[in-house]
Coordinates of C-alpha atoms in Angstrom, one line a residue:
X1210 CA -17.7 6.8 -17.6
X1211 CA -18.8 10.0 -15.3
X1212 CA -20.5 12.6 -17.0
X1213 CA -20.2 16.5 -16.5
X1214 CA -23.9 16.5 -15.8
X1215 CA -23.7 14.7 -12.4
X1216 CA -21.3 17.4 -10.8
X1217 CA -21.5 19.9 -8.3
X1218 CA -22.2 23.2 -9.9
X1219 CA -19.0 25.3 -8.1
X1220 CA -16.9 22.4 -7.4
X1221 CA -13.4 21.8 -8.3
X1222 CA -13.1 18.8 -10.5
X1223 CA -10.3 16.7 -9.7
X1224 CA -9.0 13.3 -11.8
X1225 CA -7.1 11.1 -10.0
X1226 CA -4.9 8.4 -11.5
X1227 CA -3.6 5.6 -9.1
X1228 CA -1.4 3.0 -10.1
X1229 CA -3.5 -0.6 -10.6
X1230 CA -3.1 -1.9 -7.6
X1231 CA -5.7 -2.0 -4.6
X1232 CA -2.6 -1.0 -2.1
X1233 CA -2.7 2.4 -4.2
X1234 CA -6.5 2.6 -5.4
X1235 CA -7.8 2.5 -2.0
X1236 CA -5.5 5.4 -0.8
X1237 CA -6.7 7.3 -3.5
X1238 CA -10.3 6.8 -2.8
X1239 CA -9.2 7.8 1.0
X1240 CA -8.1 10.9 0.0
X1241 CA -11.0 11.4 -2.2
X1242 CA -13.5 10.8 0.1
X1243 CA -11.4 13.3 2.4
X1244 CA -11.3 16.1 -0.2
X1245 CA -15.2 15.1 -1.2
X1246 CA -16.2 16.4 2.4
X1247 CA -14.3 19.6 1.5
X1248 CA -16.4 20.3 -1.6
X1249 CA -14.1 18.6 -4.6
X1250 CA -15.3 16.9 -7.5
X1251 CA -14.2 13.6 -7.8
X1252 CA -13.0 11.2 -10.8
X1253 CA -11.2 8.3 -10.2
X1254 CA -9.5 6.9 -13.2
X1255 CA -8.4 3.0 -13.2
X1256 CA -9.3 -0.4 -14.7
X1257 CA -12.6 -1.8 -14.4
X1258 CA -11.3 -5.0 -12.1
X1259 CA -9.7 -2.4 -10.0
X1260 CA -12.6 0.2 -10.0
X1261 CA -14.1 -3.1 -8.7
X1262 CA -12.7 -3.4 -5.8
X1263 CA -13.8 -0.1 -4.0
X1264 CA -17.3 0.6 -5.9
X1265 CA -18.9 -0.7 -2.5
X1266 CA -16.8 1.5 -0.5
X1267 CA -18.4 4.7 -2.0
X1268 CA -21.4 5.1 0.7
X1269 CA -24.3 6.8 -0.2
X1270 CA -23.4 10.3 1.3
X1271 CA -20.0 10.4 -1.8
X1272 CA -22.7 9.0 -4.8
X1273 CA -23.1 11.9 -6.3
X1274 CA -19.3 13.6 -5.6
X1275 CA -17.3 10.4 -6.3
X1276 CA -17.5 9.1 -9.9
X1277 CA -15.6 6.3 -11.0
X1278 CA -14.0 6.1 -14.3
X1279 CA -13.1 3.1 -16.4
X1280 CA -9.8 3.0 -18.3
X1281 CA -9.4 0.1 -21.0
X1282 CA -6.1 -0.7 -21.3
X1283 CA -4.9 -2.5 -24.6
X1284 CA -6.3 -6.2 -24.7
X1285 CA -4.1 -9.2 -25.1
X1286 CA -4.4 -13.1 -24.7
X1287 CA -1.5 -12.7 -22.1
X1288 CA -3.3 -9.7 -20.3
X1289 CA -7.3 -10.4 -20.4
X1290 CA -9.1 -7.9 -18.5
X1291 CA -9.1 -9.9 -15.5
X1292 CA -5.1 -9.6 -15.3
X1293 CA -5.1 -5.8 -15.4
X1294 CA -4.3 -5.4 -11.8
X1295 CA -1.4 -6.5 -9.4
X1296 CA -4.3 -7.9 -7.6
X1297 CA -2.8 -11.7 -7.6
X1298 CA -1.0 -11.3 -10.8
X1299 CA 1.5 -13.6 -11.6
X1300 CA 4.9 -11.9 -11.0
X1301 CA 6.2 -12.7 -14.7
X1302 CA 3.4 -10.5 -16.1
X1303 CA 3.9 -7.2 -14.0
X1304 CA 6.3 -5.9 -16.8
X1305 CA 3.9 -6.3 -19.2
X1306 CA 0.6 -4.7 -17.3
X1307 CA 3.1 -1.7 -16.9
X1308 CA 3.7 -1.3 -20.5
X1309 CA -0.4 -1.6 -21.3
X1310 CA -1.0 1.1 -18.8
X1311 CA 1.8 3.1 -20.9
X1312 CA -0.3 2.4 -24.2
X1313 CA -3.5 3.1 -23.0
X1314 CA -1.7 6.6 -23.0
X1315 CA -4.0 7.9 -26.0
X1316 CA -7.4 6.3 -23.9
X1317 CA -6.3 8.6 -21.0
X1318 CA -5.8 11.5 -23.1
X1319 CA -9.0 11.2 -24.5
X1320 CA -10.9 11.5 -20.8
X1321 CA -9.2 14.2 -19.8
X1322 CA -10.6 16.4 -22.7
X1323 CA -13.9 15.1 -22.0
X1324 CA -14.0 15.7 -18.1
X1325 CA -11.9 18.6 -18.4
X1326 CA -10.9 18.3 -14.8
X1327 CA -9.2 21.4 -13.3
X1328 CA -7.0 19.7 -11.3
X1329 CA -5.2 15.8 -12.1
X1330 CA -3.7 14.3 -9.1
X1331 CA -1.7 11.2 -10.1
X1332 CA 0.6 8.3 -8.9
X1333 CA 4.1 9.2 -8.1
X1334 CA 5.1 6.3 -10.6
X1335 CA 3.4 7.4 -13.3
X1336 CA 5.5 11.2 -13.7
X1337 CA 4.2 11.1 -17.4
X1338 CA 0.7 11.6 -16.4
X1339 CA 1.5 15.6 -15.7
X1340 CA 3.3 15.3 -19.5
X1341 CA -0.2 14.6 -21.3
X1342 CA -1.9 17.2 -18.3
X1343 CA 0.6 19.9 -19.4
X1344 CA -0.6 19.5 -23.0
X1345 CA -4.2 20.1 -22.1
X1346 CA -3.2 22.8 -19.8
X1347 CA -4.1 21.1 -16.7
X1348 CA -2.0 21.6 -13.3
X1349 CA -1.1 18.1 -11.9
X1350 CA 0.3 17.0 -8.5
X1351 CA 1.9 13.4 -7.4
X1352 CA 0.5 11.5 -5.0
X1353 CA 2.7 8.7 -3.0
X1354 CA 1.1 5.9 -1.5
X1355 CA 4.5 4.7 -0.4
X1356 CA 6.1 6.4 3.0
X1357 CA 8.2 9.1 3.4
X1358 CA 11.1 6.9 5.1
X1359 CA 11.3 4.4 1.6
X1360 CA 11.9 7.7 -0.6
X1361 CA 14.4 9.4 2.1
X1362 CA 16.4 6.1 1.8
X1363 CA 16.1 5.6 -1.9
X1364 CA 16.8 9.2 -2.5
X1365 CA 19.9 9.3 -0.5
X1366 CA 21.4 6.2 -2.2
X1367 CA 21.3 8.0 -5.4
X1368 CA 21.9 11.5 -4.5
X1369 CA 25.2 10.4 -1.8
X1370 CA 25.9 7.3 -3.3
X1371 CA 28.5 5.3 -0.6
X1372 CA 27.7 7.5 2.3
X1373 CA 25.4 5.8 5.6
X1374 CA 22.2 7.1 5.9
X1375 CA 21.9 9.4 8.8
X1376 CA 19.3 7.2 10.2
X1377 CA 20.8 4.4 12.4
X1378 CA 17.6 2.9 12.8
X1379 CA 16.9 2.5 8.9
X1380 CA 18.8 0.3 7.4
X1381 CA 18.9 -2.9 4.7
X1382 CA 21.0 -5.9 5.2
X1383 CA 23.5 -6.5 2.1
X1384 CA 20.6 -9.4 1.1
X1385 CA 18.1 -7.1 0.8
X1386 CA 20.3 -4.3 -0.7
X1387 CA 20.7 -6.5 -3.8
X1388 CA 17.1 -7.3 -3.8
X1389 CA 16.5 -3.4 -3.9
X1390 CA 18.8 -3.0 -6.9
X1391 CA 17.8 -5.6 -8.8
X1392 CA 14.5 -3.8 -8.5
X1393 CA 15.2 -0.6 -9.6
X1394 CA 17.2 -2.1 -12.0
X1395 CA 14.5 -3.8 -13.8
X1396 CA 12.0 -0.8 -13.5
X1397 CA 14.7 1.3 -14.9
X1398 CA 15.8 -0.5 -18.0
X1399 CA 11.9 -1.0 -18.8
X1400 CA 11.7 3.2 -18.4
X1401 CA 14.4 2.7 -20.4
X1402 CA 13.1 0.9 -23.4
X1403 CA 9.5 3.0 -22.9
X1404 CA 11.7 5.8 -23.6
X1405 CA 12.6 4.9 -26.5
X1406 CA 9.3 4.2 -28.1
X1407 CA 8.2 7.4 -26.7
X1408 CA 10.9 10.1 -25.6
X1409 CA 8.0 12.1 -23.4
X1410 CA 7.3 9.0 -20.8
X1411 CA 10.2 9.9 -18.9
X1412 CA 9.3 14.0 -18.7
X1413 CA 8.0 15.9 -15.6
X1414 CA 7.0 19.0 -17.7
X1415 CA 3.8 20.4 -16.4
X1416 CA 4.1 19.0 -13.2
X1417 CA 4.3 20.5 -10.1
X1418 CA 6.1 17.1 -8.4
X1419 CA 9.7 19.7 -8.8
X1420 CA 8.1 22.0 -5.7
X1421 CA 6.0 19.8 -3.9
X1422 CA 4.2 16.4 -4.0
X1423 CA 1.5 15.1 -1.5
X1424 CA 2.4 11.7 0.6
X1425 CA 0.6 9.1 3.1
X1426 CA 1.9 10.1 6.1
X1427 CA 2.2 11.9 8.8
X1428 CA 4.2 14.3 10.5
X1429 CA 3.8 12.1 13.9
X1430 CA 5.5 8.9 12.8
X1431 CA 7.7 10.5 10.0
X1432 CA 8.6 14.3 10.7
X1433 CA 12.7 13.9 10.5
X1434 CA 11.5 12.0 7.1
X1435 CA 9.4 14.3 5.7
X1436 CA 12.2 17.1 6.8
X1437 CA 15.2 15.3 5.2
X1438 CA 13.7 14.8 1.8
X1439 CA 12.6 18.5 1.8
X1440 CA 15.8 19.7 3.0
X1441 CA 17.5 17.5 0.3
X1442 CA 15.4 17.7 -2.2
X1443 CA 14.3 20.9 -2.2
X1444 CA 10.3 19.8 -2.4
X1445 CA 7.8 20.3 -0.4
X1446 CA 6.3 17.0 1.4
X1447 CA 3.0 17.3 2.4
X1448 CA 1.9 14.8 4.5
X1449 CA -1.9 13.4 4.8
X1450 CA -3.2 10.9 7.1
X1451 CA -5.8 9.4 5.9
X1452 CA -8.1 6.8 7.4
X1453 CA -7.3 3.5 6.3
X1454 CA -10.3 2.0 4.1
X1455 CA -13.4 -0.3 5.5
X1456 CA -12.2 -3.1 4.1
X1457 CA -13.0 -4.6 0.5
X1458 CA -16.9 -5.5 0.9
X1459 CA -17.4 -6.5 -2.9
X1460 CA -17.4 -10.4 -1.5
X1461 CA -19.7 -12.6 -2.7
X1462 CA -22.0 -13.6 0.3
X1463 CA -20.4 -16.9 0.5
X1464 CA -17.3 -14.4 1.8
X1465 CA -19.2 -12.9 4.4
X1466 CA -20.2 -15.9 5.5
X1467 CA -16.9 -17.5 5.7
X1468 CA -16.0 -14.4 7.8
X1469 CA -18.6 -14.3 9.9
X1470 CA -17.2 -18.0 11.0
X1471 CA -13.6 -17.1 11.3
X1472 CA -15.0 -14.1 13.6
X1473 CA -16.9 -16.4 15.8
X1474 CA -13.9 -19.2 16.2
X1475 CA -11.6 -16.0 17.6
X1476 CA -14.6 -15.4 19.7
X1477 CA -13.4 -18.3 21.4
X1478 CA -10.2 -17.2 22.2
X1479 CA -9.0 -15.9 25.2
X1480 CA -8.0 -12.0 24.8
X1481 CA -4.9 -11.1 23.2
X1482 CA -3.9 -14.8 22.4
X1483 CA -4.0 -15.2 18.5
X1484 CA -2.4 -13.7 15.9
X1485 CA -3.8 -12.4 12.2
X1486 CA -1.0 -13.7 9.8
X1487 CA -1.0 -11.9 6.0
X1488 CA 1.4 -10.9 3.5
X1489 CA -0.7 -9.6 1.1
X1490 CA -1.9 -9.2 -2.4
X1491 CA 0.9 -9.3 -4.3
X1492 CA 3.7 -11.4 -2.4
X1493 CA 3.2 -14.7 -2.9
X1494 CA 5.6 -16.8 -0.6
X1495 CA 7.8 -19.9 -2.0
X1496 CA 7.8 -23.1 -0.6
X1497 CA 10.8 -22.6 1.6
X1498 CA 9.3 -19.7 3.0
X1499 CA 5.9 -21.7 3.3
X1500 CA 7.4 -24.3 5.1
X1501 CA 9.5 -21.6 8.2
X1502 CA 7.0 -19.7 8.4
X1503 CA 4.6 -22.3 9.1
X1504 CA 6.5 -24.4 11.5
X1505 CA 7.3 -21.0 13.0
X1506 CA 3.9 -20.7 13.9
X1507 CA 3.4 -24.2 15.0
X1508 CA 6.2 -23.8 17.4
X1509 CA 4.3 -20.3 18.7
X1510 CA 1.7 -22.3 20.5
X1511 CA -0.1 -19.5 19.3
X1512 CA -3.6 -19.3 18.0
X1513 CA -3.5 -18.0 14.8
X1514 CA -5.8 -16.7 11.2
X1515 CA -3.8 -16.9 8.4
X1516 CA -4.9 -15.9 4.9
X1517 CA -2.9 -17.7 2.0
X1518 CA -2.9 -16.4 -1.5
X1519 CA -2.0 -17.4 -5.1
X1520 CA -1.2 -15.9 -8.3
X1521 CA -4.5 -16.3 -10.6
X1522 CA -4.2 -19.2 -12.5
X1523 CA -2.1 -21.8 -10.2
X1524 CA -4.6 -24.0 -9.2
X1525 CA -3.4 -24.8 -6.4
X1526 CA -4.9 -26.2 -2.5
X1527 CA -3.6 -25.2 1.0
X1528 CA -2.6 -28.8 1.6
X1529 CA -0.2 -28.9 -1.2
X1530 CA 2.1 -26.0 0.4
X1531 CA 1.9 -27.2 4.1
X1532 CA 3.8 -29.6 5.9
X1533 CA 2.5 -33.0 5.6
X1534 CA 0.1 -33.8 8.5
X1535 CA 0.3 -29.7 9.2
X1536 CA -3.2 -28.9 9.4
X1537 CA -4.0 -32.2 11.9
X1538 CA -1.2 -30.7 14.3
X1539 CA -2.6 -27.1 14.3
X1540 CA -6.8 -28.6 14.4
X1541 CA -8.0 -25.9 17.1
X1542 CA -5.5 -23.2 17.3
X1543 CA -4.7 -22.8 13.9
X1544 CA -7.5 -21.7 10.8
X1545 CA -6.3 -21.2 7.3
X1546 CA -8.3 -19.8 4.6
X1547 CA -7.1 -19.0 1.5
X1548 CA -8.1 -15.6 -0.5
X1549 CA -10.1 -13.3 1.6
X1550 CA -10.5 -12.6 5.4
X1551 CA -12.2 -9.4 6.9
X1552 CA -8.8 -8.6 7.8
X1553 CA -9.7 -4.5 9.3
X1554 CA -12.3 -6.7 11.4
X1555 CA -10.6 -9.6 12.7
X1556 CA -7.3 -7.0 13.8
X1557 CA -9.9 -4.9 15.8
X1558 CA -10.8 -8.0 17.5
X1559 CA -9.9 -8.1 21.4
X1560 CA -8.7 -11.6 21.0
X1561 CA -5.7 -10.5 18.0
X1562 CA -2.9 -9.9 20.0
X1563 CA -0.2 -9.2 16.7
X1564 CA -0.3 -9.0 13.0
X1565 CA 2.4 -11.4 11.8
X1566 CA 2.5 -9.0 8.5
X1567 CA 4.9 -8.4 5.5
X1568 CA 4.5 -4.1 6.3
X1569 CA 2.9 -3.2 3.0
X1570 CA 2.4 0.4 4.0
X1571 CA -1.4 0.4 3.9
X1572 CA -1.2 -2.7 6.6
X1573 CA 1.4 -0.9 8.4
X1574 CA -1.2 2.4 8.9
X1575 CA -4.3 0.4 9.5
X1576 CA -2.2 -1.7 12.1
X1577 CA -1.3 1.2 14.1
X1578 CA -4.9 2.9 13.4
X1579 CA -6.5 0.2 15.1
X1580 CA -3.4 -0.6 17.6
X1581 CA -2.5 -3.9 16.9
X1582 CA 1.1 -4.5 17.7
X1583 CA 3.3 -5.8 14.5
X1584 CA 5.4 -8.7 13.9
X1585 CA 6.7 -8.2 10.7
X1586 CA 8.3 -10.3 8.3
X1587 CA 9.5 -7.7 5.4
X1588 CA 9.9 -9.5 2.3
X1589 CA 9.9 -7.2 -1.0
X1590 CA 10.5 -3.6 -1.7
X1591 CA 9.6 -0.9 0.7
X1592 CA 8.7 -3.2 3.3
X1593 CA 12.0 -3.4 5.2
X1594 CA 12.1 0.4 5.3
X1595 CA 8.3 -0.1 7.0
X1596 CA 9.3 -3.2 9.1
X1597 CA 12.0 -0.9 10.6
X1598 CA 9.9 2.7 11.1
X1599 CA 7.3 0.0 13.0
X1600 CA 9.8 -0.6 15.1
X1601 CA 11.6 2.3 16.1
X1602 CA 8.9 4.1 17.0
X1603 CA 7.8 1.1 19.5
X1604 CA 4.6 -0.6 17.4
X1605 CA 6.1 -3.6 16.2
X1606 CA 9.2 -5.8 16.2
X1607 CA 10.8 -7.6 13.3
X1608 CA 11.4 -11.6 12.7
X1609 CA 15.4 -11.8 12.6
X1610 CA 16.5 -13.2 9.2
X1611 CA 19.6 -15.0 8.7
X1612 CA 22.7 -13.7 6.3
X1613 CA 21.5 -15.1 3.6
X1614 CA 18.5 -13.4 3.8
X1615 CA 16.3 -16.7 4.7
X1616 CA 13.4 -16.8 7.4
X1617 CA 13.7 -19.3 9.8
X1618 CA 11.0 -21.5 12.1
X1619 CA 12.7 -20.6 15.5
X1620 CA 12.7 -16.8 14.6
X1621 CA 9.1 -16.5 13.7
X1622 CA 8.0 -18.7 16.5
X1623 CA 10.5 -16.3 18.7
X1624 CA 9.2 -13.3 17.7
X1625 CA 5.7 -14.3 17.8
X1626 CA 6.0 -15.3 21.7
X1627 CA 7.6 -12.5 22.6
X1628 CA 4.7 -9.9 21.6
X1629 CA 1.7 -12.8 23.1
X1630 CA 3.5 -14.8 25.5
X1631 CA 5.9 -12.6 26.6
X1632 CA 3.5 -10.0 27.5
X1633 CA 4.9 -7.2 25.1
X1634 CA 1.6 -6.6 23.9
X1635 CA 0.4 -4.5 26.0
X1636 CA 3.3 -2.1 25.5
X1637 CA 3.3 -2.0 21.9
X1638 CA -0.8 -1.6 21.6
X1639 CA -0.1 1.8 23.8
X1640 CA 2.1 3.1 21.8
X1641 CA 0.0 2.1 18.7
X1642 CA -2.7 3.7 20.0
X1643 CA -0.6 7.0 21.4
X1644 CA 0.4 7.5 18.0
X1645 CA -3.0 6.8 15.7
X1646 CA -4.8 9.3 18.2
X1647 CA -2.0 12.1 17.8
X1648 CA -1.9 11.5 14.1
X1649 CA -6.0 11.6 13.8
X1650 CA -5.2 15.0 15.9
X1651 CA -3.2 15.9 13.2
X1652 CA -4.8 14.8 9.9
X1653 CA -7.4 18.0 9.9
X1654 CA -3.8 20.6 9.7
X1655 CA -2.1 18.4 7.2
X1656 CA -5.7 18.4 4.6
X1657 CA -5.9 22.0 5.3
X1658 CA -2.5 22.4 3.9
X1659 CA -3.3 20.1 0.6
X1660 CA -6.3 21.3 -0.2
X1661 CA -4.2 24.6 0.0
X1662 CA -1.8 23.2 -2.6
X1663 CA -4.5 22.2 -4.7
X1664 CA -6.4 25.5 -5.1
X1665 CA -2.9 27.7 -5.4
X1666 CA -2.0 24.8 -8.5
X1667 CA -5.8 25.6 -9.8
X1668 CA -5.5 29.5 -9.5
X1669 CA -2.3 29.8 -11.0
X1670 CA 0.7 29.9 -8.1
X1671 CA 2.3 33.7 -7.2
X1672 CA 4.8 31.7 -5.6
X1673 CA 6.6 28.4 -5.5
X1674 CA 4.9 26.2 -2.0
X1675 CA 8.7 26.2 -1.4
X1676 CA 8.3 29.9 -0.2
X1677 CA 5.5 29.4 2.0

């Protein structure tokens, strides 16, 4: 754990709390590297394994204003301490991790009295943080990692139930309406039955997310966003763009090596010609999907990297969810690895001419950062609403699904053609780069306007952020 003897003399101390998954962690550690450079004091509060996972992405130059904090959640045999992170957990476990992040509730409370941070800035998930802040008499402020397009939807589906979202261009098919629901569904009735075993999990006393909350955005992509949940919610949304993390270094060398390889085979590419395929940590496709998407990419005649993954603990080998014969047919054009690619370097490569990608907002942002067209393939959650803002505002276009909701071969392969072979690329990679440059323009106004929140919730506000 940090101690108070390693900070700054006159900074302001700040705790963050992320949700445990990397897609959230590493926005934090964005934003605190961000708020580092203008003089904060920075704790970053999560499970070893996760803390894991960005230790090597604190340089030097934030050692001394970046301290990482471990939380032990409660241990189990059917949560070891290697399972307390979406990070590849098995899908049938993430209720569980939820509710040992609920009951570490008395390890939390026990490092905030002993940092005494003046500030806490926490998940928007976890609401209940600001609950135990409140009782310490510490201001507290949300943090989304999520988009501002996802919560306009979601907001307006509750707040004007059976009315058409005003934005033709969002929009879910009836398949992945139910998919939503049976979502919040599930994370309700476990709020639900937390609630019950302790009635202050579901209270936003103490927190500040009533008058504003702080989102990973920015006003160039999402402005009518940002404006409608304002307008509707009353809040203040205030967007930050941050710059979307190196990737995650903490490989073993044997990593590095097996990237330095799959960098040199693109090296041998022609420009533009292959495609980076990923759907990230914690989507793990099933064998129907494994079998289109595949094919799909056979039938490209596209070059292509694609990074598999499984949930820990299925022992399983690429050749057992491929096509029979599939990796003979694709010798040359095709590499698989399964795990870990340098994914940040192989997109900035000249030869990557798409990112076949499931729009996980962090891939969406580091996509158009770099300006790598998108061909997306939403599968779970927010990702349709990102699969759609990627596309109408010209940085991607989406593989068609049928009604049922099922990916097919001749769609991917489709889609994928038309961004290579078709020559859209060139377009798209414009607009991709039109945008990251006007939202980098951008991102030192939007962090003046945080770190403004942050010191009026530290001083003690004279007036609501609503008023400003």
């Amino acid at each position: 754990m940090a101690t108070e003897q390693q900070e700054a003399p006159n900074s302001l101390k700040i705790l963050m709390f992320p949700w445990l998954a990397f897609g959230h962690v590493s926005p934090f550690l964005q934003l605190a590297k961000k708020l580092s450079d203008r003089g904060f004091y920075i704790y970053i509060c999560s499970t070893p394994i996760n803390l894991d996972s960005i230790k090597n992405n604190i340089s030097q130059n934030y050692s001394s204003s970046i301290q990482l904090v471990h939380l032990h959640l409660p241990n189990s045999p059917q949560l070891p301490p290697s399972l307390h992170t979406t990070n590849a957990l098995p899908p049938h476990l993430m209720s569980t991790l939820k509710s040992a992040l609920i009951e570490a509730k008395p390890e939390l409370c026990k490092i905030m009295a002993s940092l005494k941070p003046d500030l806490i800035i926490h998940d928007v998930h976890q609401q209940w943080t600001a609950v135990l802040a409140s009782k310490q008499n510490i201001p507290a402020v949300s943090f989304s990692t999520m988009n501002a397009v996802s919560f306009a939807y979601i907001m307006h589906m509750f707040m004007q139930p059976g009315s058409e979202f005003p934005f033709k261009a969002i929009y879910l098919s009836d398949f992945e309406k139910a998919r939503l629901w049976e979502r919040l569904k599930s994370d309700h009735d476990q709020a639900s039955s937390a609630k019950e075993k302790d009635p202050e999990i579901e209270g936003t006393k103490g927190s500040d997310f009533n008058s504003a909350f702080i989102v990973r955005s920015s006003r160039e992509i999402e402005g009518k966003y940002l404006d409608y949940i304002t307008e509707f919610s009353k809040r203040k949304v205030m967007p930050v763009c941050l710059a979307n993390s190196p990737d995650n270094n903490n490989h073993q060398e044997q990593s590095n090596k097996d990237g330095d390889e799959l960098i040199q085979w693109l090296e041998t590419k022609s420009e533009r010609s292959s495609v980076f395929v990923s759907f990230g940590s914690e989507y793990f496709l099933n064998k129907q999907e494994f079998e289109e998407i595949s094919l799909g990419l056979e039938l490209s005649n596209v070059n292509f990297i694609w990074v598999l993954r499984f949930p820990k603990g299925e022992d399983k080998k690429i050749e057992q969810v491929l096509p029979e014969g599939y990796l003979e047919r694709v010798e040359g054009r095709g590499r698989i690895v399964q795990g870990w690619a340098p994914q940040a370097k192989i997109l900035g490569h000249p030869n990557i001419g798409g990112f076949v990608s499931h729009c996980g907002w962090n891939s969406v942002m580091e996509s158009i950062e770099i300006g790598v067209p998108i061909i997306a393939i939403p599968m779970i959650t927010d990702q349709p609403f990102n699969a759609r803002l990627a596309v109408e505002i010209g940085v991607g276009v989406e593989v068609r699904r049928e009604e049922n909701g099922k990916v097919k071969r001749e769609s991917v392969a489709e889609a994928i053609k038309e961004v290579v072979v078709m020559g859209k690329v060139e377009k798209l990679r414009k607009t991709a780069n039109d945008f990251s440059k006007k939202m980098k323009n951008r991102e030192k106004e939007e962090l003046d306007e945080v770190v403004g929140l942050l010191k009026q919730l530290r001083n003690g506000p004279s007036s609501s952020p609503m008023s400003e």
